[in-house]
XYZ file of C-alpha atoms in Angstrom:
394
model
C 117.739 96.542 92.398
C 114.942 98.979 91.633
C 117.374 101.906 91.654
C 119.722 100.065 89.288
C 116.877 99.358 86.885
C 115.921 103.036 86.856
C 119.523 104.121 86.249
C 119.857 101.603 83.414
C 116.614 102.751 81.783
C 117.671 106.412 81.991
C 121.095 105.631 80.556
C 119.793 103.602 77.598
C 116.912 106.003 76.937
C 119.274 108.955 76.762
C 121.533 106.982 74.420
C 118.641 106.272 72.033
C 117.557 109.922 72.013
C 121.019 111.091 70.994
C 121.166 108.565 68.138
C 123.588 109.734 65.416
C 124.577 112.790 67.436
C 127.092 110.745 69.420
C 130.722 111.714 68.766
C 133.084 109.325 67.000
C 134.705 107.147 69.627
C 132.909 105.436 72.520
C 129.134 105.481 72.840
C 127.176 105.902 76.048
C 127.031 102.516 77.764
C 125.728 100.838 80.898
C 128.038 98.334 82.618
C 125.424 97.116 85.156
C 126.677 99.560 87.819
C 127.445 102.915 86.197
C 126.403 104.844 83.096
C 129.434 105.934 81.073
C 128.750 108.927 78.791
C 130.066 109.425 75.250
C 133.779 110.062 74.884
C 136.383 110.633 72.181
C 139.199 108.186 71.549
C 141.976 108.869 74.016
C 139.716 110.302 76.701
C 139.845 108.933 80.255
C 136.668 109.269 82.308
C 136.433 108.970 86.085
C 133.180 108.313 87.966
C 132.475 107.857 91.694
C 131.244 104.518 93.028
C 127.472 103.906 92.675
C 125.357 105.629 95.318
C 123.606 102.466 96.480
C 126.964 100.969 97.537
C 127.685 103.751 100.035
C 125.713 101.953 102.776
C 127.842 98.806 102.403
C 131.326 100.175 101.680
C 134.197 99.677 104.102
C 136.036 102.869 103.058
C 134.935 106.270 101.714
C 133.693 106.352 98.118
C 136.396 105.647 95.552
C 136.839 106.511 91.892
C 136.488 104.177 88.900
C 138.155 105.081 85.567
C 137.808 103.861 81.973
C 139.716 104.711 78.816
C 138.099 105.259 75.446
C 140.192 103.416 72.840
C 139.794 102.680 69.155
C 138.391 99.276 70.137
C 135.913 100.760 72.570
C 135.805 101.139 76.324
C 138.575 99.569 78.391
C 137.876 97.573 81.532
C 137.285 99.653 84.667
C 140.414 100.447 86.668
C 140.851 99.910 89.462
C 138.221 97.123 89.397
C 134.965 97.758 91.232
C 135.787 95.365 94.079
C 138.981 97.372 94.779
C 137.714 100.910 94.131
C 134.395 100.268 95.908
C 135.121 97.597 98.561
C 131.918 96.245 100.092
C 131.530 94.776 103.563
C 130.315 91.317 102.528
C 130.696 89.600 105.880
C 127.936 89.934 108.460
C 129.300 90.805 111.924
C 129.014 88.061 114.544
C 126.631 90.179 116.636
C 124.234 90.571 113.691
C 124.508 86.869 112.832
C 123.582 86.004 116.415
C 120.699 88.506 116.371
C 119.214 87.166 113.126
C 119.663 83.565 114.268
C 117.788 84.356 117.492
C 115.013 86.087 115.565
C 114.652 83.058 113.279
C 114.486 80.609 116.194
C 111.835 82.691 117.971
C 109.556 83.118 114.970
C 109.998 79.473 113.949
C 108.808 78.402 117.404
C 106.049 81.017 117.327
C 104.626 79.996 113.967
C 104.892 76.301 114.875
C 102.950 76.842 118.101
C 100.408 78.965 116.213
C 99.874 76.358 113.494
C 99.389 73.573 116.049
C 96.929 75.543 118.184
C 95.007 76.830 115.151
C 94.626 73.349 113.647
C 93.191 72.145 116.978
C 90.863 75.156 117.117
C 89.612 74.607 113.552
C 89.005 70.930 114.302
C 86.971 71.791 117.406
C 84.786 74.394 115.686
C 84.103 72.107 112.714
C 83.685 68.838 114.649
C 80.871 69.985 116.958
C 77.702 70.668 115.009
C 76.279 72.934 117.694
C 79.202 75.319 117.110
C 78.536 75.644 113.376
C 77.171 79.129 112.819
C 78.222 82.178 110.745
C 80.171 83.734 113.605
C 82.300 80.621 114.119
C 82.635 80.135 110.351
C 84.281 83.562 110.247
C 86.566 82.512 113.099
C 87.552 79.432 111.087
C 88.349 81.553 108.015
C 90.555 83.793 110.168
C 92.292 80.717 111.596
C 92.991 79.461 108.081
C 94.606 82.767 107.083
C 96.972 82.551 110.058
C 97.814 78.936 109.207
C 98.399 79.688 105.524
C 100.474 82.784 106.319
C 102.746 80.741 108.598
C 103.119 77.980 105.988
C 103.871 80.593 103.299
C 106.605 82.157 105.458
C 108.215 78.766 106.112
C 108.033 77.997 102.374
C 109.564 81.345 101.405
C 112.425 80.849 103.871
C 113.074 77.367 102.524
C 113.203 78.617 98.916
C 115.096 81.895 99.401
C 117.608 80.599 101.926
C 118.148 77.056 100.704
C 121.891 77.786 100.365
C 124.015 80.152 102.432
C 126.052 81.486 99.499
C 123.074 82.565 97.339
C 123.441 86.044 95.865
C 120.008 87.526 96.618
C 120.643 90.503 94.336
C 120.760 88.238 91.278
C 118.892 85.132 92.482
C 115.665 84.893 90.509
C 113.614 81.760 89.941
C 109.944 81.048 89.328
C 109.750 79.105 92.594
C 111.032 81.979 94.713
C 108.678 84.471 93.029
C 105.698 82.194 93.651
C 106.690 81.789 97.309
C 106.896 85.584 97.736
C 103.519 86.064 96.001
C 101.768 83.601 98.327
C 103.469 85.160 101.353
C 102.142 88.617 100.446
C 98.709 87.251 99.514
C 98.124 85.411 102.781
C 99.487 88.357 104.755
C 96.858 90.568 103.104
C 94.047 88.025 103.594
C 95.019 87.827 107.261
C 94.478 91.571 107.715
C 91.275 91.486 105.664
C 89.774 88.754 107.852
C 90.677 90.661 110.997
C 88.673 93.463 109.407
C 85.840 91.036 108.573
C 85.681 90.035 112.258
C 85.142 93.671 113.187
C 82.634 94.240 110.360
C 80.589 91.185 111.330
C 80.542 92.224 114.968
C 79.260 95.629 113.875
C 76.518 93.897 111.845
C 75.440 91.920 114.910
C 75.452 94.923 117.188
C 73.654 97.238 114.748
C 70.993 94.759 113.613
C 69.502 91.382 114.419
C 71.303 88.060 114.137
C 69.355 87.209 110.986
C 70.681 90.324 109.277
C 74.173 89.319 110.331
C 73.734 85.991 108.589
C 72.572 87.764 105.442
C 75.848 89.715 105.334
C 77.947 86.593 105.884
C 78.604 85.613 102.251
C 79.365 89.203 101.261
C 81.991 89.267 104.002
C 83.432 85.958 102.787
C 83.673 87.331 99.256
C 85.391 90.451 100.562
C 87.803 88.538 102.808
C 89.194 86.381 99.981
C 88.301 88.352 96.845
C 89.704 91.764 97.794
C 93.255 90.435 98.483
C 93.090 88.309 95.317
C 92.336 91.353 93.157
C 95.181 93.482 94.519
C 97.649 90.606 94.538
C 96.937 89.941 90.852
C 97.447 93.634 90.071
C 100.754 93.558 91.955
C 101.871 90.427 90.063
C 101.122 92.072 86.705
C 102.948 95.267 87.720
C 106.014 93.338 88.894
C 106.047 91.103 85.828
C 105.831 93.889 83.258
C 107.595 96.795 84.960
C 109.826 95.516 87.781
C 110.792 91.901 87.164
C 113.917 91.890 89.349
C 115.341 89.338 91.784
C 112.603 87.334 93.569
C 110.155 90.239 93.867
C 111.125 90.474 97.533
C 112.869 93.879 97.326
C 110.265 96.608 97.761
C 112.311 99.630 98.801
C 111.406 102.575 96.579
C 108.948 100.526 94.538
C 105.642 102.323 93.792
C 103.967 98.982 93.062
C 104.465 97.837 96.649
C 101.550 100.106 97.582
C 99.230 97.633 95.836
C 99.950 95.332 98.793
C 100.828 97.856 101.463
C 97.987 100.302 100.764
C 95.001 97.959 101.340
C 96.615 96.670 104.540
C 97.059 100.185 105.944
C 93.477 101.043 104.990
C 92.160 97.859 106.645
C 94.012 98.640 109.870
C 92.688 102.209 109.804
C 89.111 101.030 109.215
C 89.555 98.482 112.006
C 90.468 101.281 114.377
C 87.376 103.281 113.365
C 85.198 100.187 113.844
C 86.809 99.622 117.213
C 85.730 103.106 118.318
C 82.245 102.514 116.894
C 81.911 99.172 118.682
C 82.808 100.799 121.985
C 80.161 103.454 121.350
C 77.505 100.840 120.536
C 78.383 98.691 123.541
C 78.217 101.636 125.888
C 74.622 102.144 124.717
C 73.524 98.519 124.567
C 75.113 97.578 127.893
C 73.704 100.589 129.707
C 71.902 99.172 132.769
C 68.951 101.483 132.088
C 68.485 100.182 128.488
C 69.791 96.641 128.828
C 67.848 93.700 127.414
C 68.668 90.744 129.642
C 67.973 88.246 126.880
C 70.677 89.721 124.642
C 73.159 91.251 127.088
C 75.180 88.081 127.628
C 75.342 87.524 123.863
C 76.612 91.064 123.249
C 79.231 90.726 125.952
C 80.405 87.337 124.676
C 80.528 88.382 121.013
C 82.391 91.597 121.640
C 84.968 90.561 124.234
C 87.384 88.699 121.958
C 87.098 91.145 119.036
C 87.638 94.148 121.297
C 90.872 92.524 122.463
C 92.036 91.708 118.946
C 91.377 94.987 117.122
C 93.849 97.114 119.098
C 96.266 94.201 119.490
C 96.760 93.300 115.839
C 97.912 95.945 113.409
C 98.599 98.863 115.734
C 102.363 98.575 115.312
C 101.940 97.886 111.590
C 100.180 101.142 110.779
C 102.921 103.095 112.613
C 105.771 101.489 110.681
C 104.043 101.745 107.315
C 104.336 105.524 107.321
C 108.110 105.216 107.752
C 110.667 104.245 105.091
C 110.909 100.497 104.478
C 114.188 99.998 106.346
C 113.625 102.423 109.233
C 114.028 100.859 112.710
C 114.682 97.493 111.089
C 115.606 95.803 114.374
C 112.371 96.857 116.101
C 110.342 96.073 112.968
C 111.746 92.538 112.739
C 111.081 91.930 116.414
C 107.465 93.109 116.251
C 106.511 91.572 112.888
C 108.367 88.257 113.191
C 108.787 87.487 116.886
C 105.612 88.886 118.430
C 103.662 88.501 115.165
C 104.489 84.799 114.953
C 102.457 84.150 118.122
C 99.391 86.017 116.827
C 97.785 82.815 115.585
C 98.184 81.207 118.998
C 96.592 84.222 120.720
C 93.686 84.165 118.256
C 93.099 80.449 118.872
C 93.098 81.007 122.631
C 90.714 83.982 122.526
C 88.311 82.712 119.876
C 88.260 79.019 120.749
C 89.971 77.746 123.896
C 88.587 80.523 126.152
C 85.249 80.607 124.325
C 82.500 79.785 126.812
C 80.372 78.040 124.185
C 83.278 75.798 123.164
C 84.067 74.939 126.773
C 80.402 74.196 127.464
C 80.064 72.004 124.386
C 83.210 70.021 125.160
C 82.049 69.645 128.758
C 78.651 68.369 127.645
C 80.197 65.948 125.196
C 82.558 64.677 127.882
C 79.832 64.327 130.503
C 77.477 62.925 127.878
C 79.727 59.934 127.391
C 79.952 59.434 131.132
C 76.295 59.986 132.103
C 74.386 59.054 128.958
C 73.462 62.406 127.464
C 71.908 61.872 124.055
C 73.031 64.102 121.152
C 70.402 65.055 118.648
C 72.105 65.737 115.276
C 70.500 69.009 114.445
C 72.141 72.295 113.916
C 71.492 73.961 117.255
C 69.801 71.506 119.617
C 70.967 69.093 122.301
C 68.551 66.839 124.208
C 69.185 65.962 127.829
C 67.115 63.284 129.633
C 65.919 64.528 133.021
C 64.776 62.542 136.009
C 61.205 63.637 135.382
C 61.296 62.366 131.836
C 61.030 65.865 130.334
C 63.436 66.588 127.467
C 65.300 69.855 127.864
C 66.704 71.509 124.719
C 69.313 74.215 124.545
C 70.871 76.257 121.772
C 74.326 77.703 121.174
C 74.481 79.634 117.868
């Protein structure tokens, strides 16, 4: 669609520049597929099929002709569908492949949404788990949930009928669904970056300094994607308002979405190397502080697993053309990517020692009479000696 728009603009622009210089007969015209130059009455012009159809044609490129008559251009002969026959039926093997991909990522996103909702509920429900670090986890969980919902919504809008012509289908609803899909995809990568940035703050300074950076990280995590998504919307609306805004091949404006994501993945990799360097120093047995060592180990374990896991494949494919290795790209981004939310919930919540301890205390508290004290970070346990023992999590 982008290529057609460019060809149309070039054709009409050239026609306006020539103005009165056009010969008597037929003027330069665009018939939505080819640009027919000026011709005299009685001339017959022949043009090859459009370049973008070569990938879909059953037979080698054909020739389309038009006559210039006193009444203007004649209809193309032979018609486009005969001169440039297009393979419009998807082979059974491809249909089966795409159906399998859809089933896998539907299951993956459903499992991710369920596990993430449970994880968010756990981190919000227990007051002792409410701290900046877990607030950032919750924000990351929300981006995975919203991205999955946006993908389901986009599929429902774009593929509501099997016979929809996606080259011409263009509605406000489908454009909005694509916008939200791109926005939440970008926020997801930004919050993975925020996780790494916050961990760096904790490792480089004290916990109090980490809390001071918290709101700046929140502003970055949601505000940065909002800015670039708005710029992309304006660019698409004014310069490339075609189809449902879901065709990005050859579009320079796609870098408003793609660029920040690549940069975030690259910065994540640099932070990953820096975190390893810091941990090697802080966890050195000769310099270790036993009061903080367990905290450093606990804070870094999940993030160190996530940084190389999420985005590594993405940065490789983003330096290739949009439709290169499409089968592998679909498998990595949709099938494996759909379970990312589930993996995040497991690493950041279900396997989190603090969460397990808190749930265990709450469970045993109901059985043995432990008394919760509703403060931010304290829990009071009655002992046999009558002394109250307090502990802290965040």
